[in-house]
């Protein structure tokens, strides 16, 4: 599901962070949070999702912060392309619809490094970024709860199907 530890490219001057595809007001708030984190050197912003791969190629950020998309296949494709352009990039996703099974599955399939709810507070965002800077993966409690609920629903479904056809599961 989510990849194990990855190393952030810690330049002596700090970590470079790209922000792409988030609302303008949300982006400004994120930037103010980033400037309060000790290891952050600079941020690069693009409010257009289609410019994500170009931003990753041109600026080579250590971490890119993006939101998930309505179309899961497109999201997975773009994440794969970013990894091809910069294999060492850490990707933090703001999950905009954590109650959507299709959305959560696509985010997990894309093998991002951090997943947080778009409604996350300052503490969660800071914790996720610091975790990535240390080279570890991060899933917020809220998102993890929804993922576990999906697994439980799936297991219950399998049990019901087994009961229906007479197989003990």
Tab-separated table of N, CA and C in Angstrom:
chain	number	residue	atom	x	y	z
A	1	UNK	N	0.837	-1.179	0.000
A	1	UNK	CA	0.000	0.000	0.000
A	1	UNK	C	0.881	1.241	0.000
A	2	UNK	N	1.284	1.754	1.150
A	2	UNK	CA	2.163	2.919	1.228
A	2	UNK	C	3.591	2.407	1.349
A	3	UNK	N	4.486	2.986	0.591
A	3	UNK	CA	5.885	2.591	0.572
A	3	UNK	C	6.516	2.781	1.954
A	4	UNK	N	7.553	2.045	2.231
A	4	UNK	CA	8.287	2.168	3.489
A	4	UNK	C	9.073	3.463	3.556
A	5	UNK	N	10.142	3.466	4.281
A	5	UNK	CA	10.917	4.698	4.458
A	5	UNK	C	11.552	5.164	3.167
A	6	UNK	N	11.565	6.476	2.973
A	6	UNK	CA	12.228	7.126	1.839
A	6	UNK	C	13.049	8.260	2.424
A	7	UNK	N	14.096	8.606	1.756
A	7	UNK	CA	14.945	9.675	2.262
A	7	UNK	C	14.652	10.981	1.533
A	8	UNK	N	14.450	12.040	2.294
A	8	UNK	CA	14.323	13.369	1.718
A	8	UNK	C	15.726	13.873	1.446
A	9	UNK	N	15.898	14.526	0.324
A	9	UNK	CA	17.202	15.077	-0.029
A	9	UNK	C	17.456	16.306	0.846
A	10	UNK	N	18.139	16.113	1.956
A	10	UNK	CA	18.384	17.209	2.891
A	10	UNK	C	19.625	17.971	2.475
A	11	UNK	N	19.412	19.004	1.714
A	11	UNK	CA	20.523	19.864	1.320
A	11	UNK	C	20.935	20.661	2.550
A	12	UNK	N	22.155	21.100	2.570
A	12	UNK	CA	22.624	21.843	3.731
A	12	UNK	C	21.770	23.087	3.961
A	13	UNK	N	21.186	23.619	2.895
A	13	UNK	CA	20.370	24.826	3.027
A	13	UNK	C	18.938	24.513	3.434
A	14	UNK	N	18.499	23.257	3.383
A	14	UNK	CA	17.148	22.906	3.794
A	14	UNK	C	16.382	22.165	2.711
A	15	UNK	N	15.098	21.943	2.990
A	15	UNK	CA	14.223	21.165	2.135
A	15	UNK	C	13.421	22.097	1.229
A	16	UNK	N	13.309	21.714	-0.048
A	16	UNK	CA	12.492	22.458	-0.998
A	16	UNK	C	11.126	21.788	-1.102
A	17	UNK	N	10.071	22.577	-1.053
A	17	UNK	CA	8.714	22.033	-1.089
A	17	UNK	C	7.929	22.669	-2.224
A	18	UNK	N	7.255	21.837	-3.004
A	18	UNK	CA	6.358	22.305	-4.049
A	18	UNK	C	4.923	22.138	-3.595
A	19	UNK	N	4.091	23.101	-3.918
A	19	UNK	CA	2.662	23.039	-3.603
A	19	UNK	C	1.930	23.175	-4.924
A	20	UNK	N	1.069	22.219	-5.227
A	20	UNK	CA	0.435	22.256	-6.542
A	20	UNK	C	-1.020	21.818	-6.477
A	21	UNK	N	-1.867	22.575	-7.153
A	21	UNK	CA	-3.257	22.200	-7.328
A	21	UNK	C	-4.172	22.471	-6.157
A	22	UNK	N	-3.712	23.208	-5.168
A	22	UNK	CA	-4.566	23.549	-4.029
A	22	UNK	C	-5.196	24.922	-4.256
A	23	UNK	N	-6.283	25.189	-3.559
A	23	UNK	CA	-6.919	26.501	-3.650
A	23	UNK	C	-5.934	27.578	-3.213
A	24	UNK	N	-6.078	28.786	-3.784
A	24	UNK	CA	-5.138	29.879	-3.517
A	24	UNK	C	-5.088	30.209	-2.031
A	25	UNK	N	-6.226	30.356	-1.394
A	25	UNK	CA	-6.256	30.705	0.039
A	25	UNK	C	-5.631	29.586	0.860
A	26	UNK	N	-5.934	28.353	0.525
A	26	UNK	CA	-5.372	27.203	1.220
A	26	UNK	C	-3.853	27.183	1.059
A	27	UNK	N	-3.388	27.473	-0.161
A	27	UNK	CA	-1.956	27.511	-0.444
A	27	UNK	C	-1.247	28.556	0.403
A	28	UNK	N	-1.832	29.736	0.533
A	28	UNK	CA	-1.227	30.792	1.359
A	28	UNK	C	-1.101	30.334	2.809
A	29	UNK	N	-2.132	29.662	3.312
A	29	UNK	CA	-2.076	29.140	4.682
A	29	UNK	C	-0.978	28.107	4.848
A	30	UNK	N	-0.860	27.215	3.873
A	30	UNK	CA	0.185	26.189	3.910
A	30	UNK	C	1.565	26.843	3.894
A	31	UNK	N	1.740	27.853	3.037
A	31	UNK	CA	3.037	28.533	2.968
A	31	UNK	C	3.398	29.155	4.312
A	32	UNK	N	2.436	29.739	4.997
A	32	UNK	CA	2.743	30.343	6.302
A	32	UNK	C	3.154	29.272	7.302
A	33	UNK	N	2.566	28.081	7.202
A	33	UNK	CA	2.960	26.965	8.069
A	33	UNK	C	4.392	26.539	7.731
A	34	UNK	N	4.691	26.442	6.444
A	34	UNK	CA	6.006	25.957	6.012
A	34	UNK	C	7.137	26.856	6.477
A	35	UNK	N	6.905	28.143	6.477
A	35	UNK	CA	7.965	29.054	6.903
A	35	UNK	C	8.263	28.933	8.391
A	36	UNK	N	7.362	28.290	9.140
A	36	UNK	CA	7.601	28.062	10.558
A	36	UNK	C	8.326	26.762	10.849
A	37	UNK	N	8.559	25.945	9.821
A	37	UNK	CA	9.245	24.664	10.004
A	37	UNK	C	10.733	24.869	9.741
A	38	UNK	N	11.536	24.467	10.691
A	38	UNK	CA	12.970	24.760	10.693
A	38	UNK	C	13.710	24.352	9.418
A	39	UNK	N	13.486	23.150	8.906
A	39	UNK	CA	14.271	22.635	7.784
A	39	UNK	C	13.795	23.078	6.407
A	40	UNK	N	12.722	23.853	6.326
A	40	UNK	CA	12.189	24.239	5.022
A	40	UNK	C	12.971	25.423	4.469
A	41	UNK	N	13.555	25.213	3.295
A	41	UNK	CA	14.349	26.268	2.652
A	41	UNK	C	13.462	27.206	1.855
A	42	UNK	N	12.619	26.640	0.989
A	42	UNK	CA	11.825	27.465	0.086
A	42	UNK	C	10.623	26.670	-0.393
A	43	UNK	N	9.636	27.369	-0.942
A	43	UNK	CA	8.472	26.713	-1.528
A	43	UNK	C	8.260	27.219	-2.941
A	44	UNK	N	7.730	26.340	-3.775
A	44	UNK	CA	7.350	26.688	-5.136
A	44	UNK	C	5.877	26.359	-5.281
A	45	UNK	N	5.118	27.267	-5.887
A	45	UNK	CA	3.677	27.112	-5.950
A	45	UNK	C	3.182	27.133	-7.386
A	46	UNK	N	2.261	26.229	-7.666
A	46	UNK	CA	1.498	26.252	-8.910
A	46	UNK	C	0.077	25.872	-8.545
A	47	UNK	N	-0.872	26.718	-8.881
A	47	UNK	CA	-2.263	26.432	-8.549
A	47	UNK	C	-2.958	25.626	-9.642
A	48	UNK	N	-2.220	25.220	-10.639
A	48	UNK	CA	-2.781	24.455	-11.750
A	48	UNK	C	-2.260	23.020	-11.679
A	49	UNK	N	-3.170	22.053	-11.556
A	49	UNK	CA	-2.761	20.659	-11.419
A	49	UNK	C	-1.958	20.157	-12.607
A	50	UNK	N	-2.270	20.640	-13.789
A	50	UNK	CA	-1.578	20.144	-14.984
A	50	UNK	C	-0.110	20.548	-15.016
A	51	UNK	N	0.302	21.485	-14.185
A	51	UNK	CA	1.698	21.925	-14.143
A	51	UNK	C	2.538	21.151	-13.127
A	52	UNK	N	1.927	20.156	-12.467
A	52	UNK	CA	2.633	19.424	-11.422
A	52	UNK	C	3.920	18.774	-11.904
A	53	UNK	N	3.835	18.043	-12.990
A	53	UNK	CA	5.007	17.314	-13.485
A	53	UNK	C	6.096	18.290	-13.898
A	54	UNK	N	5.706	19.391	-14.523
A	54	UNK	CA	6.686	20.414	-14.913
A	54	UNK	C	7.360	21.011	-13.683
A	55	UNK	N	6.570	21.276	-12.630
A	55	UNK	CA	7.131	21.815	-11.389
A	55	UNK	C	8.146	20.844	-10.797
A	56	UNK	N	7.806	19.556	-10.790
A	56	UNK	CA	8.716	18.533	-10.249
A	56	UNK	C	9.989	18.464	-11.082
A	57	UNK	N	9.863	18.550	-12.392
A	57	UNK	CA	11.020	18.472	-13.284
A	57	UNK	C	11.891	19.727	-13.168
A	58	UNK	N	11.270	20.883	-13.202
A	58	UNK	CA	12.005	22.151	-13.257
A	58	UNK	C	12.626	22.521	-11.909
A	59	UNK	N	11.867	22.426	-10.835
A	59	UNK	CA	12.332	22.906	-9.520
A	59	UNK	C	12.934	21.815	-8.638
A	60	UNK	N	12.659	20.544	-8.940
A	60	UNK	CA	13.198	19.407	-8.186
A	60	UNK	C	12.943	19.519	-6.670
A	61	UNK	N	11.691	19.739	-6.260
A	61	UNK	CA	11.443	19.820	-4.816
A	61	UNK	C	11.672	18.470	-4.134
A	62	UNK	N	11.988	18.526	-2.858
A	62	UNK	CA	12.150	17.306	-2.062
A	62	UNK	C	10.795	16.722	-1.713
A	63	UNK	N	9.825	17.604	-1.491
A	63	UNK	CA	8.460	17.212	-1.131
A	63	UNK	C	7.508	17.999	-2.015
A	64	UNK	N	6.479	17.327	-2.517
A	64	UNK	CA	5.419	18.052	-3.215
A	64	UNK	C	4.105	17.762	-2.508
A	65	UNK	N	3.343	18.820	-2.301
A	65	UNK	CA	2.048	18.727	-1.634
A	65	UNK	C	0.965	18.911	-2.695
A	66	UNK	N	0.101	17.901	-2.828
A	66	UNK	CA	-0.961	17.948	-3.830
A	66	UNK	C	-2.266	17.453	-3.216
A	67	UNK	N	-3.371	17.698	-3.916
A	67	UNK	CA	-4.622	17.097	-3.463
A	67	UNK	C	-5.002	15.999	-4.437
A	68	UNK	N	-5.828	15.076	-3.950
A	68	UNK	CA	-6.271	14.007	-4.840
A	68	UNK	C	-7.230	14.579	-5.883
A	69	UNK	N	-7.519	13.794	-6.889
A	69	UNK	CA	-8.352	14.251	-7.999
A	69	UNK	C	-9.654	13.493	-8.029
A	70	UNK	N	-10.608	14.071	-8.731
A	70	UNK	CA	-11.889	13.395	-8.917
A	70	UNK	C	-11.706	12.097	-9.700
A	71	UNK	N	-10.839	12.101	-10.685
A	71	UNK	CA	-10.626	10.922	-11.532
A	71	UNK	C	-9.405	10.145	-11.010
A	72	UNK	N	-9.633	9.041	-10.302
A	72	UNK	CA	-8.533	8.291	-9.694
A	72	UNK	C	-7.458	7.829	-10.672
A	73	UNK	N	-7.833	7.368	-11.860
A	73	UNK	CA	-6.821	6.887	-12.813
A	73	UNK	C	-5.860	7.995	-13.220
A	74	UNK	N	-6.377	9.210	-13.412
A	74	UNK	CA	-5.521	10.348	-13.746
A	74	UNK	C	-4.564	10.652	-12.604
A	75	UNK	N	-5.066	10.574	-11.378
A	75	UNK	CA	-4.236	10.849	-10.207
A	75	UNK	C	-3.078	9.861	-10.130
A	76	UNK	N	-3.378	8.573	-10.264
A	76	UNK	CA	-2.337	7.546	-10.201
A	76	UNK	C	-1.309	7.777	-11.309
A	77	UNK	N	-1.765	8.109	-12.511
A	77	UNK	CA	-0.861	8.362	-13.637
A	77	UNK	C	0.085	9.526	-13.347
A	78	UNK	N	-0.461	10.624	-12.830
A	78	UNK	CA	0.368	11.808	-12.559
A	78	UNK	C	1.404	11.509	-11.474
A	79	UNK	N	1.017	10.781	-10.449
A	79	UNK	CA	1.972	10.413	-9.397
A	79	UNK	C	3.086	9.541	-9.995
A	80	UNK	N	2.724	8.590	-10.846
A	80	UNK	CA	3.739	7.753	-11.494
A	80	UNK	C	4.691	8.595	-12.341
A	81	UNK	N	4.166	9.554	-13.077
A	81	UNK	CA	5.002	10.434	-13.905
A	81	UNK	C	5.932	11.281	-13.035
A	82	UNK	N	5.437	11.788	-11.902
A	82	UNK	CA	6.295	12.567	-11.010
A	82	UNK	C	7.447	11.712	-10.500
A	83	UNK	N	7.168	10.455	-10.192
A	83	UNK	CA	8.218	9.537	-9.716
A	83	UNK	C	9.236	9.254	-10.813
A	84	UNK	N	8.780	9.178	-12.070
A	84	UNK	CA	9.708	8.969	-13.183
A	84	UNK	C	10.625	10.178	-13.345
A	85	UNK	N	10.070	11.368	-13.196
A	85	UNK	CA	10.825	12.610	-13.356
A	85	UNK	C	11.787	12.811	-12.188
A	86	UNK	N	11.338	12.487	-10.980
A	86	UNK	CA	12.156	12.662	-9.782
A	86	UNK	C	11.885	11.502	-8.821
A	87	UNK	N	12.624	10.395	-8.936
A	87	UNK	CA	12.371	9.205	-8.119
A	87	UNK	C	12.492	9.444	-6.609
A	88	UNK	N	13.209	10.470	-6.197
A	88	UNK	CA	13.413	10.716	-4.768
A	88	UNK	C	12.391	11.641	-4.142
A	89	UNK	N	11.436	12.109	-4.926
A	89	UNK	CA	10.455	13.055	-4.397
A	89	UNK	C	9.528	12.375	-3.392
A	90	UNK	N	9.182	13.095	-2.355
A	90	UNK	CA	8.190	12.651	-1.380
A	90	UNK	C	6.889	13.356	-1.705
A	91	UNK	N	5.798	12.607	-1.754
A	91	UNK	CA	4.505	13.165	-2.154
A	91	UNK	C	3.547	13.116	-0.979
A	92	UNK	N	3.070	14.300	-0.588
A	92	UNK	CA	2.069	14.433	0.465
A	92	UNK	C	0.743	14.766	-0.206
A	93	UNK	N	-0.279	13.973	0.069
A	93	UNK	CA	-1.587	14.180	-0.546
A	93	UNK	C	-2.585	14.665	0.492
A	94	UNK	N	-3.276	15.727	0.128
A	94	UNK	CA	-4.426	16.190	0.896
A	94	UNK	C	-5.639	15.471	0.317
A	95	UNK	N	-6.160	14.490	1.037
A	95	UNK	CA	-7.315	13.732	0.557
A	95	UNK	C	-8.568	14.584	0.742
A	96	UNK	N	-9.193	14.937	-0.373
A	96	UNK	CA	-10.348	15.830	-0.306
A	96	UNK	C	-11.645	15.090	-0.014
A	97	UNK	N	-11.666	13.785	-0.283
A	97	UNK	CA	-12.888	13.023	-0.049
A	97	UNK	C	-12.532	11.685	0.585
A	98	UNK	N	-12.195	11.716	1.875
A	98	UNK	CA	-11.727	10.489	2.531
A	98	UNK	C	-12.843	9.475	2.745
A	99	UNK	N	-14.080	9.875	2.568
A	99	UNK	CA	-15.185	8.926	2.718
A	99	UNK	C	-15.460	8.177	1.417
A	100	UNK	N	-14.801	8.571	0.338
A	100	UNK	CA	-14.986	7.912	-0.946
A	100	UNK	C	-14.034	6.726	-1.055
A	101	UNK	N	-14.592	5.536	-1.168
A	101	UNK	CA	-13.783	4.331	-1.282
A	101	UNK	C	-12.883	4.404	-2.516
A	102	UNK	N	-13.431	4.835	-3.629
A	102	UNK	CA	-12.681	4.911	-4.885
A	102	UNK	C	-11.501	5.880	-4.754
A	103	UNK	N	-11.741	7.024	-4.117
A	103	UNK	CA	-10.698	8.031	-3.945
A	103	UNK	C	-9.571	7.520	-3.045
A	104	UNK	N	-9.930	6.937	-1.905
A	104	UNK	CA	-8.910	6.438	-0.972
A	104	UNK	C	-8.085	5.307	-1.590
A	105	UNK	N	-8.741	4.428	-2.315
A	105	UNK	CA	-8.015	3.321	-2.939
A	105	UNK	C	-7.021	3.853	-3.965
A	106	UNK	N	-7.425	4.844	-4.760
A	106	UNK	CA	-6.499	5.383	-5.770
A	106	UNK	C	-5.304	6.067	-5.122
A	107	UNK	N	-5.529	6.779	-4.019
A	107	UNK	CA	-4.423	7.431	-3.320
A	107	UNK	C	-3.459	6.379	-2.769
A	108	UNK	N	-3.997	5.317	-2.196
A	108	UNK	CA	-3.142	4.250	-1.668
A	108	UNK	C	-2.408	3.524	-2.791
A	109	UNK	N	-3.091	3.264	-3.905
A	109	UNK	CA	-2.458	2.589	-5.041
A	109	UNK	C	-1.329	3.414	-5.650
A	110	UNK	N	-1.417	4.713	-5.533
A	110	UNK	CA	-0.408	5.577	-6.149
A	110	UNK	C	0.905	5.589	-5.373
A	111	UNK	N	0.923	4.973	-4.208
A	111	UNK	CA	2.145	4.834	-3.404
A	111	UNK	C	2.743	6.185	-3.016
A	112	UNK	N	1.879	7.050	-2.502
A	112	UNK	CA	2.360	8.333	-2.007
A	112	UNK	C	3.026	8.129	-0.654
A	113	UNK	N	3.689	9.164	-0.160
A	113	UNK	CA	4.454	9.045	1.080
A	113	UNK	C	3.719	9.540	2.312
A	114	UNK	N	2.697	10.369	2.098
A	114	UNK	CA	1.907	10.881	3.214
A	114	UNK	C	0.498	11.175	2.726
A	115	UNK	N	-0.478	10.842	3.571
A	115	UNK	CA	-1.879	11.135	3.261
A	115	UNK	C	-2.492	11.788	4.492
A	116	UNK	N	-3.065	12.967	4.276
A	116	UNK	CA	-3.797	13.634	5.342
A	116	UNK	C	-5.123	14.136	4.780
A	117	UNK	N	-6.079	14.327	5.659
A	117	UNK	CA	-7.374	14.874	5.278
A	117	UNK	C	-7.189	16.340	4.915
A	118	UNK	N	-7.870	16.798	3.868
A	118	UNK	CA	-7.735	18.201	3.456
A	118	UNK	C	-8.186	19.149	4.580
A	119	UNK	N	-9.013	18.664	5.464
A	119	UNK	CA	-9.495	19.481	6.584
A	119	UNK	C	-8.562	19.419	7.797
A	120	UNK	N	-7.379	18.881	7.623
A	120	UNK	CA	-6.433	18.720	8.736
A	120	UNK	C	-6.049	20.055	9.352
A	121	UNK	N	-5.744	19.991	10.632
A	121	UNK	CA	-5.331	21.203	11.344
A	121	UNK	C	-3.821	21.427	11.197
A	122	UNK	N	-3.373	22.543	11.711
A	122	UNK	CA	-1.965	22.940	11.633
A	122	UNK	C	-1.045	21.867	12.221
A	123	UNK	N	-1.427	21.296	13.339
A	123	UNK	CA	-0.595	20.297	14.003
A	123	UNK	C	-0.392	19.059	13.113
A	124	UNK	N	-1.453	18.597	12.463
A	124	UNK	CA	-1.362	17.419	11.600
A	124	UNK	C	-0.489	17.692	10.379
A	125	UNK	N	-0.661	18.859	9.766
A	125	UNK	CA	0.135	19.214	8.589
A	125	UNK	C	1.613	19.292	8.959
A	126	UNK	N	1.908	19.946	10.074
A	126	UNK	CA	3.292	20.078	10.542
A	126	UNK	C	3.884	18.711	10.863
A	127	UNK	N	3.111	17.864	11.531
A	127	UNK	CA	3.586	16.523	11.875
A	127	UNK	C	3.876	15.708	10.607
A	128	UNK	N	3.002	15.802	9.613
A	128	UNK	CA	3.206	15.073	8.354
A	128	UNK	C	4.489	15.530	7.663
A	129	UNK	N	4.688	16.833	7.591
A	129	UNK	CA	5.894	17.362	6.934
A	129	UNK	C	7.164	16.977	7.684
A	130	UNK	N	7.146	17.106	8.990
A	130	UNK	CA	8.331	16.727	9.772
A	130	UNK	C	8.629	15.235	9.634
A	131	UNK	N	7.589	14.414	9.546
A	131	UNK	CA	7.768	12.978	9.354
A	131	UNK	C	8.424	12.703	8.006
A	132	UNK	N	7.965	13.393	6.945
A	132	UNK	CA	8.579	13.234	5.622
A	132	UNK	C	10.023	13.713	5.627
A	133	UNK	N	10.295	14.814	6.290
A	133	UNK	CA	11.661	15.340	6.359
A	133	UNK	C	12.591	14.329	7.033
A	134	UNK	N	12.067	13.569	7.992
A	134	UNK	CA	12.860	12.515	8.646
A	134	UNK	C	13.000	11.276	7.762
A	135	UNK	N	12.297	11.254	6.626
A	135	UNK	CA	12.389	10.124	5.713
A	135	UNK	C	11.411	9.004	5.999
A	136	UNK	N	10.333	9.289	6.705
A	136	UNK	CA	9.335	8.284	7.052
A	136	UNK	C	8.013	8.588	6.345
A	137	UNK	N	7.125	7.591	6.308
A	137	UNK	CA	5.796	7.796	5.734
A	137	UNK	C	4.820	8.246	6.820
A	138	UNK	N	3.687	8.814	6.381
A	138	UNK	CA	2.719	9.351	7.335
A	138	UNK	C	1.301	9.184	6.817
A	139	UNK	N	0.420	8.710	7.664
A	139	UNK	CA	-1.012	8.691	7.387
A	139	UNK	C	-1.695	9.282	8.612
A	140	UNK	N	-2.506	10.309	8.399
A	140	UNK	CA	-3.182	10.940	9.536
A	140	UNK	C	-4.171	9.958	10.168
A	141	UNK	N	-4.465	10.172	11.422
A	141	UNK	CA	-5.375	9.304	12.165
A	141	UNK	C	-6.736	9.232	11.487
A	142	UNK	N	-7.230	10.352	11.028
A	142	UNK	CA	-8.534	10.407	10.379
A	142	UNK	C	-8.563	9.555	9.113
A	143	UNK	N	-7.538	9.665	8.288
A	143	UNK	CA	-7.467	8.879	7.049
A	143	UNK	C	-7.271	7.400	7.378
A	144	UNK	N	-6.411	7.088	8.338
A	144	UNK	CA	-6.175	5.693	8.726
A	144	UNK	C	-7.470	5.034	9.214
A	145	UNK	N	-8.268	5.784	9.956
A	145	UNK	CA	-9.548	5.269	10.435
A	145	UNK	C	-10.459	4.913	9.270
A	146	UNK	N	-10.519	5.775	8.272
A	146	UNK	CA	-11.356	5.494	7.105
A	146	UNK	C	-10.833	4.295	6.314
A	147	UNK	N	-9.514	4.165	6.205
A	147	UNK	CA	-8.941	3.014	5.505
A	147	UNK	C	-9.292	1.721	6.252
A	148	UNK	N	-9.141	1.740	7.567
A	148	UNK	CA	-9.479	0.548	8.358
A	148	UNK	C	-10.965	0.210	8.241
A	149	UNK	N	-11.812	1.232	8.211
A	149	UNK	CA	-13.247	0.983	8.035
A	149	UNK	C	-13.533	0.335	6.684
A	150	UNK	N	-12.811	0.737	5.639
A	150	UNK	CA	-12.976	0.110	4.327
A	150	UNK	C	-12.571	-1.359	4.375
A	151	UNK	N	-11.479	-1.658	5.080
A	151	UNK	CA	-11.028	-3.044	5.203
A	151	UNK	C	-12.067	-3.873	5.957
A	152	UNK	N	-12.597	-3.340	7.043
A	152	UNK	CA	-13.626	-4.050	7.816
A	152	UNK	C	-14.863	-4.288	6.948
A	153	UNK	N	-15.289	-3.279	6.196
A	153	UNK	CA	-16.439	-3.442	5.297
A	153	UNK	C	-16.179	-4.543	4.279
A	154	UNK	N	-14.962	-4.574	3.736
A	154	UNK	CA	-14.609	-5.598	2.759
A	154	UNK	C	-14.629	-6.987	3.390
A	155	UNK	N	-14.068	-7.121	4.588
A	155	UNK	CA	-14.067	-8.412	5.270
A	155	UNK	C	-15.491	-8.869	5.588
A	156	UNK	N	-16.327	-7.940	6.017
A	156	UNK	CA	-17.732	-8.283	6.283
A	156	UNK	C	-18.444	-8.719	5.010
A	157	UNK	N	-18.146	-8.063	3.909
A	157	UNK	CA	-18.730	-8.425	2.617
A	157	UNK	C	-18.310	-9.846	2.225
A	158	UNK	N	-17.018	-10.140	2.389
A	158	UNK	CA	-16.512	-11.474	2.051
A	158	UNK	C	-17.188	-12.529	2.924
A	159	UNK	N	-17.357	-12.244	4.209
A	159	UNK	CA	-18.013	-13.183	5.112
A	159	UNK	C	-19.459	-13.410	4.686
A	160	UNK	N	-20.167	-12.334	4.352
A	160	UNK	CA	-21.558	-12.478	3.906
A	160	UNK	C	-21.645	-13.319	2.640
A	161	UNK	N	-20.698	-13.109	1.714
A	161	UNK	CA	-20.697	-13.890	0.483
A	161	UNK	C	-20.407	-15.360	0.778
A	162	UNK	N	-19.491	-15.622	1.713
A	162	UNK	CA	-19.194	-16.990	2.108
A	162	UNK	C	-20.403	-17.648	2.744
A	163	UNK	N	-21.090	-16.907	3.622
A	163	UNK	CA	-22.304	-17.436	4.248
A	163	UNK	C	-23.360	-17.740	3.201
A	164	UNK	N	-23.473	-16.886	2.216
A	164	UNK	CA	-24.487	-17.033	1.173
A	164	UNK	C	-24.260	-18.297	0.354
A	165	UNK	N	-22.989	-18.613	0.046
A	165	UNK	CA	-22.715	-19.791	-0.786
A	165	UNK	C	-22.334	-21.011	0.065
A	166	UNK	N	-22.383	-20.870	1.377
A	166	UNK	CA	-22.154	-22.009	2.255
A	166	UNK	C	-20.700	-22.320	2.541
A	167	UNK	N	-19.825	-21.332	2.452
A	167	UNK	CA	-18.407	-21.538	2.752
A	167	UNK	C	-18.071	-20.735	4.012
A	168	UNK	N	-17.382	-21.399	4.948
A	168	UNK	CA	-16.975	-20.689	6.158
A	168	UNK	C	-15.738	-19.856	5.858
A	169	UNK	N	-15.833	-18.592	6.149
A	169	UNK	CA	-14.723	-17.666	5.876
A	169	UNK	C	-14.113	-17.205	7.165
